Tab-separated table of C-alpha atoms in Angstrom:
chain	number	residue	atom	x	y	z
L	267	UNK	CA	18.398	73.285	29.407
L	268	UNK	CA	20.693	70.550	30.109
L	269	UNK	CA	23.370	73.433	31.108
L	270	UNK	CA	20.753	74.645	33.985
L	271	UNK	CA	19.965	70.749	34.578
L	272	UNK	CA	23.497	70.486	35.409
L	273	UNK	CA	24.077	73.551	37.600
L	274	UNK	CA	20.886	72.406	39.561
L	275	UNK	CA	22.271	69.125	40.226
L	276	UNK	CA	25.412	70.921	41.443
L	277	UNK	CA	23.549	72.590	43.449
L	278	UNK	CA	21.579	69.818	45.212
L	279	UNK	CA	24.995	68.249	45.652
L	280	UNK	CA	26.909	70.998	47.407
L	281	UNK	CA	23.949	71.339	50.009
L	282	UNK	CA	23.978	67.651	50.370
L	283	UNK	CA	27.850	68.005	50.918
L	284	UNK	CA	27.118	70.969	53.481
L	285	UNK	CA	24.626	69.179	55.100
L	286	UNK	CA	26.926	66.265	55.835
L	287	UNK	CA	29.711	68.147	56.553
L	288	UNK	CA	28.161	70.628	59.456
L	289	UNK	CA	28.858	68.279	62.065
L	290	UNK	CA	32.102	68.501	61.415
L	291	UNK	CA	31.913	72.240	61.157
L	292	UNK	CA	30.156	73.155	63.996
L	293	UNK	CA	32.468	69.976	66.292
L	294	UNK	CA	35.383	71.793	64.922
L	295	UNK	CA	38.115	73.018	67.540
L	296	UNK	CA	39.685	76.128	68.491
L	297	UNK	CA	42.564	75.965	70.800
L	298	UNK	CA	42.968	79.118	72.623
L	299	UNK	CA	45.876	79.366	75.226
L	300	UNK	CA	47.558	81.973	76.429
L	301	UNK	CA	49.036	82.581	80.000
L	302	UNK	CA	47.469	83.962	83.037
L	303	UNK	CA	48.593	87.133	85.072
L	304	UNK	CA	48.288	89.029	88.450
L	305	UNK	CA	47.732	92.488	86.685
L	306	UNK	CA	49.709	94.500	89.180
L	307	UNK	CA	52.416	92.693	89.593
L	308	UNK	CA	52.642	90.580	85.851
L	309	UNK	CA	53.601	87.628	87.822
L	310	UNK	CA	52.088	84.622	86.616
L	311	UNK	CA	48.960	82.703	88.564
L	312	UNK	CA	50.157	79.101	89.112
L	313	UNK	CA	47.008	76.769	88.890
L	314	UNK	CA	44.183	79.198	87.833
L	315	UNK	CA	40.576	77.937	86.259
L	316	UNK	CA	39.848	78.444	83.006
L	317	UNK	CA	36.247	77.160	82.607
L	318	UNK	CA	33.279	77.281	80.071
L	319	UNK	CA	29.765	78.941	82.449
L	320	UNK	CA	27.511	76.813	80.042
L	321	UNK	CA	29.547	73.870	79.291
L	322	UNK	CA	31.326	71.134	81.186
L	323	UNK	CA	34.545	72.197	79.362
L	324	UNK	CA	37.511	73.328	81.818
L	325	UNK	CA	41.270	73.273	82.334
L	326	UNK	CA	43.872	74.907	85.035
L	327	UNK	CA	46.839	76.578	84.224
L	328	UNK	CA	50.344	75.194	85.170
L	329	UNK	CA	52.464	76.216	87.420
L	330	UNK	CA	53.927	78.482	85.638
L	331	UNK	CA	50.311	80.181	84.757
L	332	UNK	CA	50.092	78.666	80.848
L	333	UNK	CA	46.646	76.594	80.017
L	334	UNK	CA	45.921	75.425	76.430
L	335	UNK	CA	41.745	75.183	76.202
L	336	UNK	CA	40.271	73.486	73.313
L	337	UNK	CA	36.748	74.747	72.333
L	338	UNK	CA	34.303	73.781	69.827
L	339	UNK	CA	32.183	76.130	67.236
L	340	UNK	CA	28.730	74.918	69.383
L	341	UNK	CA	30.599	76.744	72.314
L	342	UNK	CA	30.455	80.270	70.949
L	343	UNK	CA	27.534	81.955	72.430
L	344	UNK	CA	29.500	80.147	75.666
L	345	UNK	CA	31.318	82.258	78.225
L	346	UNK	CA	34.718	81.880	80.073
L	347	UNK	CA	35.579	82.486	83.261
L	348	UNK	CA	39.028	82.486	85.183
L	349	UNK	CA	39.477	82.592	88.780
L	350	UNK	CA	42.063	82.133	91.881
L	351	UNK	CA	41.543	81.942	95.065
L	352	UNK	CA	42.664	85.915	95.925
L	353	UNK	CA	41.961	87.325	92.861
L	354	UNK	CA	38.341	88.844	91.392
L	355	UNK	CA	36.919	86.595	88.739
L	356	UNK	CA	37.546	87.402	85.268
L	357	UNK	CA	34.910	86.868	82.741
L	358	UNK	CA	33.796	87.446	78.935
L	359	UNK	CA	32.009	85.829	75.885
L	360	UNK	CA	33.796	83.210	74.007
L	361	UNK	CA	33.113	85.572	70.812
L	362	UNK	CA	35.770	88.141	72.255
L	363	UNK	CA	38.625	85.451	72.966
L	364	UNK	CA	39.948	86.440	69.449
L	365	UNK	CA	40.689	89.275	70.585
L	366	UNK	CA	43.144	87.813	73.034
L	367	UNK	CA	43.508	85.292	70.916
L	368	UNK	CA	47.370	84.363	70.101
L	369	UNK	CA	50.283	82.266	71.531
L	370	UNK	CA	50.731	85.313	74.156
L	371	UNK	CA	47.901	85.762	74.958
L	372	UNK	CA	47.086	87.222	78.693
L	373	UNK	CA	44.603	87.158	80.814
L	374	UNK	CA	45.018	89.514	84.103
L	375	UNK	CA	43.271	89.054	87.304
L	376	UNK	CA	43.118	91.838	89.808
L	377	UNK	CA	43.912	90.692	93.406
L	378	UNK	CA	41.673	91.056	95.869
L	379	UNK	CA	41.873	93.373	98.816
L	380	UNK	CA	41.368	91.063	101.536
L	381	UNK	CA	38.300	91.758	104.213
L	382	UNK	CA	38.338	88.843	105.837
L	383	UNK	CA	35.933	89.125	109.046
L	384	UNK	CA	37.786	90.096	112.136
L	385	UNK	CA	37.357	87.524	114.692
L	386	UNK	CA	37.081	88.188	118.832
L	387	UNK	CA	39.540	85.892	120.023
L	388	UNK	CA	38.105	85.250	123.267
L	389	UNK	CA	40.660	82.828	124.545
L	390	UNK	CA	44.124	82.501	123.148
L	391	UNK	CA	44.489	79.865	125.579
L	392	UNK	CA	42.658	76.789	124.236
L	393	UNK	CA	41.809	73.994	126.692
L	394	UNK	CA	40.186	71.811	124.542
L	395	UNK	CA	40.751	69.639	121.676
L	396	UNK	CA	38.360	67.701	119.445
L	397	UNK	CA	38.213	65.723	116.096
L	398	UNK	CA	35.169	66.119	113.988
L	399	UNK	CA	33.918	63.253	111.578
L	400	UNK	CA	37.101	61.061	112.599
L	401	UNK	CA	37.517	57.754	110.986
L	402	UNK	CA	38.976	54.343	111.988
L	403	UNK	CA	38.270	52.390	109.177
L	404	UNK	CA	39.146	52.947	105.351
L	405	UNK	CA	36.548	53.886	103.175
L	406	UNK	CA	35.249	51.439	100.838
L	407	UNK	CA	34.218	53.712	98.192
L	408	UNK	CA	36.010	56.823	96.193
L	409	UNK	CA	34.873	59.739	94.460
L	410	UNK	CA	37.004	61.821	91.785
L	411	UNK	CA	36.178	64.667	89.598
L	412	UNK	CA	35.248	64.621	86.358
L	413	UNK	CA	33.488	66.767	84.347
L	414	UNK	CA	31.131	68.545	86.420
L	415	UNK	CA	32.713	69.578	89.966
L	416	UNK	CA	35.822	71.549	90.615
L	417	UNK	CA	35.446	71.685	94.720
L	418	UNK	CA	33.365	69.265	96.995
L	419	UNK	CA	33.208	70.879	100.248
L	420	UNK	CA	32.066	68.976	103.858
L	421	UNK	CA	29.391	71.063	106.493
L	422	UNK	CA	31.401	70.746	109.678
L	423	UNK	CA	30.093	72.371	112.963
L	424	UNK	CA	32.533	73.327	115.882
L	425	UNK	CA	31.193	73.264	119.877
L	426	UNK	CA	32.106	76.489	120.002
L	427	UNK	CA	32.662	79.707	117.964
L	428	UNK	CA	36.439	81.654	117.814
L	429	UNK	CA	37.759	77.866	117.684
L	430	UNK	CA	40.827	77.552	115.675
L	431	UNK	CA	41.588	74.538	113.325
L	432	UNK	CA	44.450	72.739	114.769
L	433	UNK	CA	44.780	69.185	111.984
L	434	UNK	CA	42.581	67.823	108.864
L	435	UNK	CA	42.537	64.275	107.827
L	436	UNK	CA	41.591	63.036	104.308
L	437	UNK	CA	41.689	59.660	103.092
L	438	UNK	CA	41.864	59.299	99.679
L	439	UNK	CA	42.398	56.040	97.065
L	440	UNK	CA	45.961	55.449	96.937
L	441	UNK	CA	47.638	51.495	97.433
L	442	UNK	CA	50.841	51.922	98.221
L	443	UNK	CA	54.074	50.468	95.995
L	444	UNK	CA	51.063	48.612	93.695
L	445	UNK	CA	49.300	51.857	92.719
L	446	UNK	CA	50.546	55.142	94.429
L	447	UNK	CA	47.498	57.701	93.313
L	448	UNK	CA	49.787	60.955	92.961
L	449	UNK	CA	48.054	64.241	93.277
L	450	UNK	CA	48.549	68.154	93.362
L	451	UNK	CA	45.146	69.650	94.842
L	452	UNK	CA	43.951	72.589	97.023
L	453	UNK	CA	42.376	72.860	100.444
L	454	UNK	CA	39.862	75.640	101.084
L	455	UNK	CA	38.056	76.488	104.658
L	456	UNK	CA	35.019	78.276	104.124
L	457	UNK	CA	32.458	80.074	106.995
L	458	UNK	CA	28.830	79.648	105.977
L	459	UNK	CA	26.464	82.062	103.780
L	460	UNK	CA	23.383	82.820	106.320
L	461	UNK	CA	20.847	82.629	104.039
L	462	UNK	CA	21.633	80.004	101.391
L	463	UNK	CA	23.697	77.751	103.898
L	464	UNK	CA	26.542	77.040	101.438
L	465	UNK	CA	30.031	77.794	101.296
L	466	UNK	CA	30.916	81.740	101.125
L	467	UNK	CA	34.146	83.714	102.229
L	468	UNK	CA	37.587	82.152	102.676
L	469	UNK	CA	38.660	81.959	106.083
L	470	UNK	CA	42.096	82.014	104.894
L	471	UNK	CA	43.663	84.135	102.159
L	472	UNK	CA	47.137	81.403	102.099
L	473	UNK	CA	47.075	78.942	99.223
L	474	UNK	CA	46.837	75.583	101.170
L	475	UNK	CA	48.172	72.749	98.193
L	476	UNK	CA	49.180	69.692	98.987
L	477	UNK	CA	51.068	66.624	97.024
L	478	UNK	CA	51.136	63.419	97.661
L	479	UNK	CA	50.812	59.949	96.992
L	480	UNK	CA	49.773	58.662	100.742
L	481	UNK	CA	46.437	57.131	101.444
L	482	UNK	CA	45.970	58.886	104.239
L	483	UNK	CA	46.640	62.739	104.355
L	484	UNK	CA	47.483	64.195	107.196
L	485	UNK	CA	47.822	68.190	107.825
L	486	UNK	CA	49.011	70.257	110.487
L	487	UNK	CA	47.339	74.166	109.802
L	488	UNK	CA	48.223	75.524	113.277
L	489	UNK	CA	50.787	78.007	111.601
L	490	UNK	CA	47.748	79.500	109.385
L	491	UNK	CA	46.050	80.348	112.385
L	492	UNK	CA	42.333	79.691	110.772
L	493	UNK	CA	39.857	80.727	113.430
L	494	UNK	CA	35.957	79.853	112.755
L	495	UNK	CA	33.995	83.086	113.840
L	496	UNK	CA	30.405	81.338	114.188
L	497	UNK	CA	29.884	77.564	114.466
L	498	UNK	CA	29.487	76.559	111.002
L	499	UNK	CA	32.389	76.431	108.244
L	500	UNK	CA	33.485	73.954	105.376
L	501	UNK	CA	36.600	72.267	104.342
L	502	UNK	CA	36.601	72.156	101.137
L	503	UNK	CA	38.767	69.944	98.294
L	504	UNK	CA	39.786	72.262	95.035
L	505	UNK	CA	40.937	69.312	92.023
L	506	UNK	CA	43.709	71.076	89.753
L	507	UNK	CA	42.884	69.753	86.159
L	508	UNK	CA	46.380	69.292	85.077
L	509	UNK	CA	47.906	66.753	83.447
L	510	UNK	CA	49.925	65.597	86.477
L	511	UNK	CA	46.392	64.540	88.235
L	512	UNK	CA	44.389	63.182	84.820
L	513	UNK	CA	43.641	59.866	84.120
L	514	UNK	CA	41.748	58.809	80.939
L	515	UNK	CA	39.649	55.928	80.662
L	516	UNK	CA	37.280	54.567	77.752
L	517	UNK	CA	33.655	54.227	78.491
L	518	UNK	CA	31.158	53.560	76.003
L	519	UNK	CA	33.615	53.963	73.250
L	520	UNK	CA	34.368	57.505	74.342
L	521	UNK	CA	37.617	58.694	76.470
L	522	UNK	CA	36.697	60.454	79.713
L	523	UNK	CA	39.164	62.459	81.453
L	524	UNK	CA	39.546	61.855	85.649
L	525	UNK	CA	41.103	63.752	87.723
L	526	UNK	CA	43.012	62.897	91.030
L	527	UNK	CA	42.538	63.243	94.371
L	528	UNK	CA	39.898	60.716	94.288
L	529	UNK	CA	38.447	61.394	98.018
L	530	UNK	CA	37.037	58.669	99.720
L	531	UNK	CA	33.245	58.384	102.019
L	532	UNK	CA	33.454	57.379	105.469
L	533	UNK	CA	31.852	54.714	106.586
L	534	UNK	CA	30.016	56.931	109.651
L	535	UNK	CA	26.323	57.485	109.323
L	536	UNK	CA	26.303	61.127	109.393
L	537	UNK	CA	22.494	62.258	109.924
L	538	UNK	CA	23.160	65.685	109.426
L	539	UNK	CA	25.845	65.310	106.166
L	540	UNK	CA	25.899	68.619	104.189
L	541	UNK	CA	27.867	68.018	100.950
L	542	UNK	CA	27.901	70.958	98.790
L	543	UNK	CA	29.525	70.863	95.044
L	544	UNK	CA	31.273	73.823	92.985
L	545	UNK	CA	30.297	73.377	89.763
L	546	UNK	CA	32.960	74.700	86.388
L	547	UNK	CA	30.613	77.668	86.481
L	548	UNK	CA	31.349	79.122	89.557
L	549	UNK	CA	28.498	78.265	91.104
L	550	UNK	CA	27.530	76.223	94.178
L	551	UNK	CA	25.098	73.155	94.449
L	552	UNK	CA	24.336	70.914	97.190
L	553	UNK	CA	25.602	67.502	96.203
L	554	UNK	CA	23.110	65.630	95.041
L	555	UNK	CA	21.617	63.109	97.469
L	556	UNK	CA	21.240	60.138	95.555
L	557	UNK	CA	25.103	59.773	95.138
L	558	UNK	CA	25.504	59.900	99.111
L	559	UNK	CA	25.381	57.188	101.515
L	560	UNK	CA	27.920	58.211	104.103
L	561	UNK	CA	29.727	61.263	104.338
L	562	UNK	CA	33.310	62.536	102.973
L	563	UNK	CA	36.189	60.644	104.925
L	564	UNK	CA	37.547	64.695	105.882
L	565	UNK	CA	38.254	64.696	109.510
L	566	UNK	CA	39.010	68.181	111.358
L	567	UNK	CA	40.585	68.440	114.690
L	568	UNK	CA	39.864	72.171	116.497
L	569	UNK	CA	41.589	73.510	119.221
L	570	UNK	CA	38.625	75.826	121.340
């Protein structure tokens, strides 16, 4: 009797133990890393996303194409997907990453065969010049990413279609010799899905990066000859979650991870502001409207 009494009370304290010590269990991390690939060529992708669809749980590999990803037990029935601008998306369930799981472990993207839309070039010989959203003064107010967005891309609309984009102008948080903001990030020009009015094709397969500490960026794309077929199109800011661009910072107790460029709102009323967001699942949102007052300090000069 007291034999079972004691195997009972064994009992009762192992599931007690278990009970405690699921947190733990099901918090517990698996680091999966491995290297990412164009599968043609075996070259490595500098700066591809490695995201969680469910989660808000992301990272991009170097430049040399390595990422390290740290994911939790609760993230199993999760999926991951990796993408580059120019190659097809690659994605599959979090349950099959052991079988790529390993310190060489490689993940191939397939580049794509570019289609982009060919434009009629009515007019080689532009005559006009103008600046869309330009801004005198310097914004007041700055927004980074965090967890949630990987691209935050600005509605623009040209006079005139077959116009070619001459400069862009970004302002973004940076004080000079007291705190230089340095940053590695992406520009992307979009043209504009018909039907759901948000960003859609590339209007440029060339990687546009840019690094800098400067407050104010300035860019000269004349030599990427990007021509807007219809009216509408986006510019678009990609963040790079690298360690080169994070910042951590406590809140709450807890350490949140920021990322630079932290891209600042104009102070024109824009009545018309289109701000759509590109979530870590590869999905676009419009931004929501409660965080806007003005629009994105991204100025565009077109040549038409």
């Amino acid at each position: 009797m007291k034999r079972i009494l004691k195997q009972q009370i064994q009992m009762k304290s192992i599931k007690i133990f278990l009970l405690l010590l699921y947190p733990y269990l099901s918090n517990a991390q698996n680091i999966f890393e491995g290297i990412v690939l164009n599968k043609s060529t075996k070259v490595p992708i500098p700066y591809a996303s490695i995201f969680l669809m469910k989660g808000k749980v992301g990272v991009n590999a170097d430049e040399n194409g390595l990422f390290k990803l740290e994911i939790t037990n609760r993230e199993v029935d999760d999926s991951l997907i990796v993408t580059c601008m120019g190659y097809a998306p690659f994605k599959f369930p979090v349950q099959d990453a052991d079988k790529l799981w390993s310190a060489s472990a490689k993940i191939e993207l397939t580049e794509l065969v570019h289609n982009l839309k060919e434009v009629v070039i009515l007019n080689n010989n532009f005559t006009n010049i103008i600046t869309l959203n330009e801004f005198d003064e310097l914004p007041g107010r700055y927004y980074g990413s965090g967890n949630h967005i990987a691209q935050l891309a600005q509605h623009f609309v040209s006079p005139s279609q077959n116009a070619m984009i001459k400069d862009v102008k970004i302002a973004r948080f940076s004080i000079p010799l007291l705190m230089p903001q340095k940053a590695i990030f992406r520009i992307r020009v979009y043209d504009v899905d018909p039907v759901t009015k948000q960003p859609a094709n590339d209007l440029t397969d060339e990687i546009i990066e840019v690094k800098t500490k400067s407050k104010i960026v300035e860019l000269n794309l004349e030599k990427y000859k990007i021509y807007i077929p219809k009216k509408d199109f986006f510019i678009a800011i990609e963040w790079l979650r690298i360690p080169y661009n994070a910042t951590e910072t406590k809140i709450n107790g807890k350490t949140v991870t920021y990322y630079s460029p932290s891209i600042g709102w104009s102070k024109n009323q824009a009545p018309n502001m289109d701000i759509w967001q590109l979530g870590l699942n590869n999905v676009w949102g419009r931004f929501p409207p409660y965080l806007k007052a003005n629009n994105l300090a991204i100025a565009v000069s077109l040549k038409y």
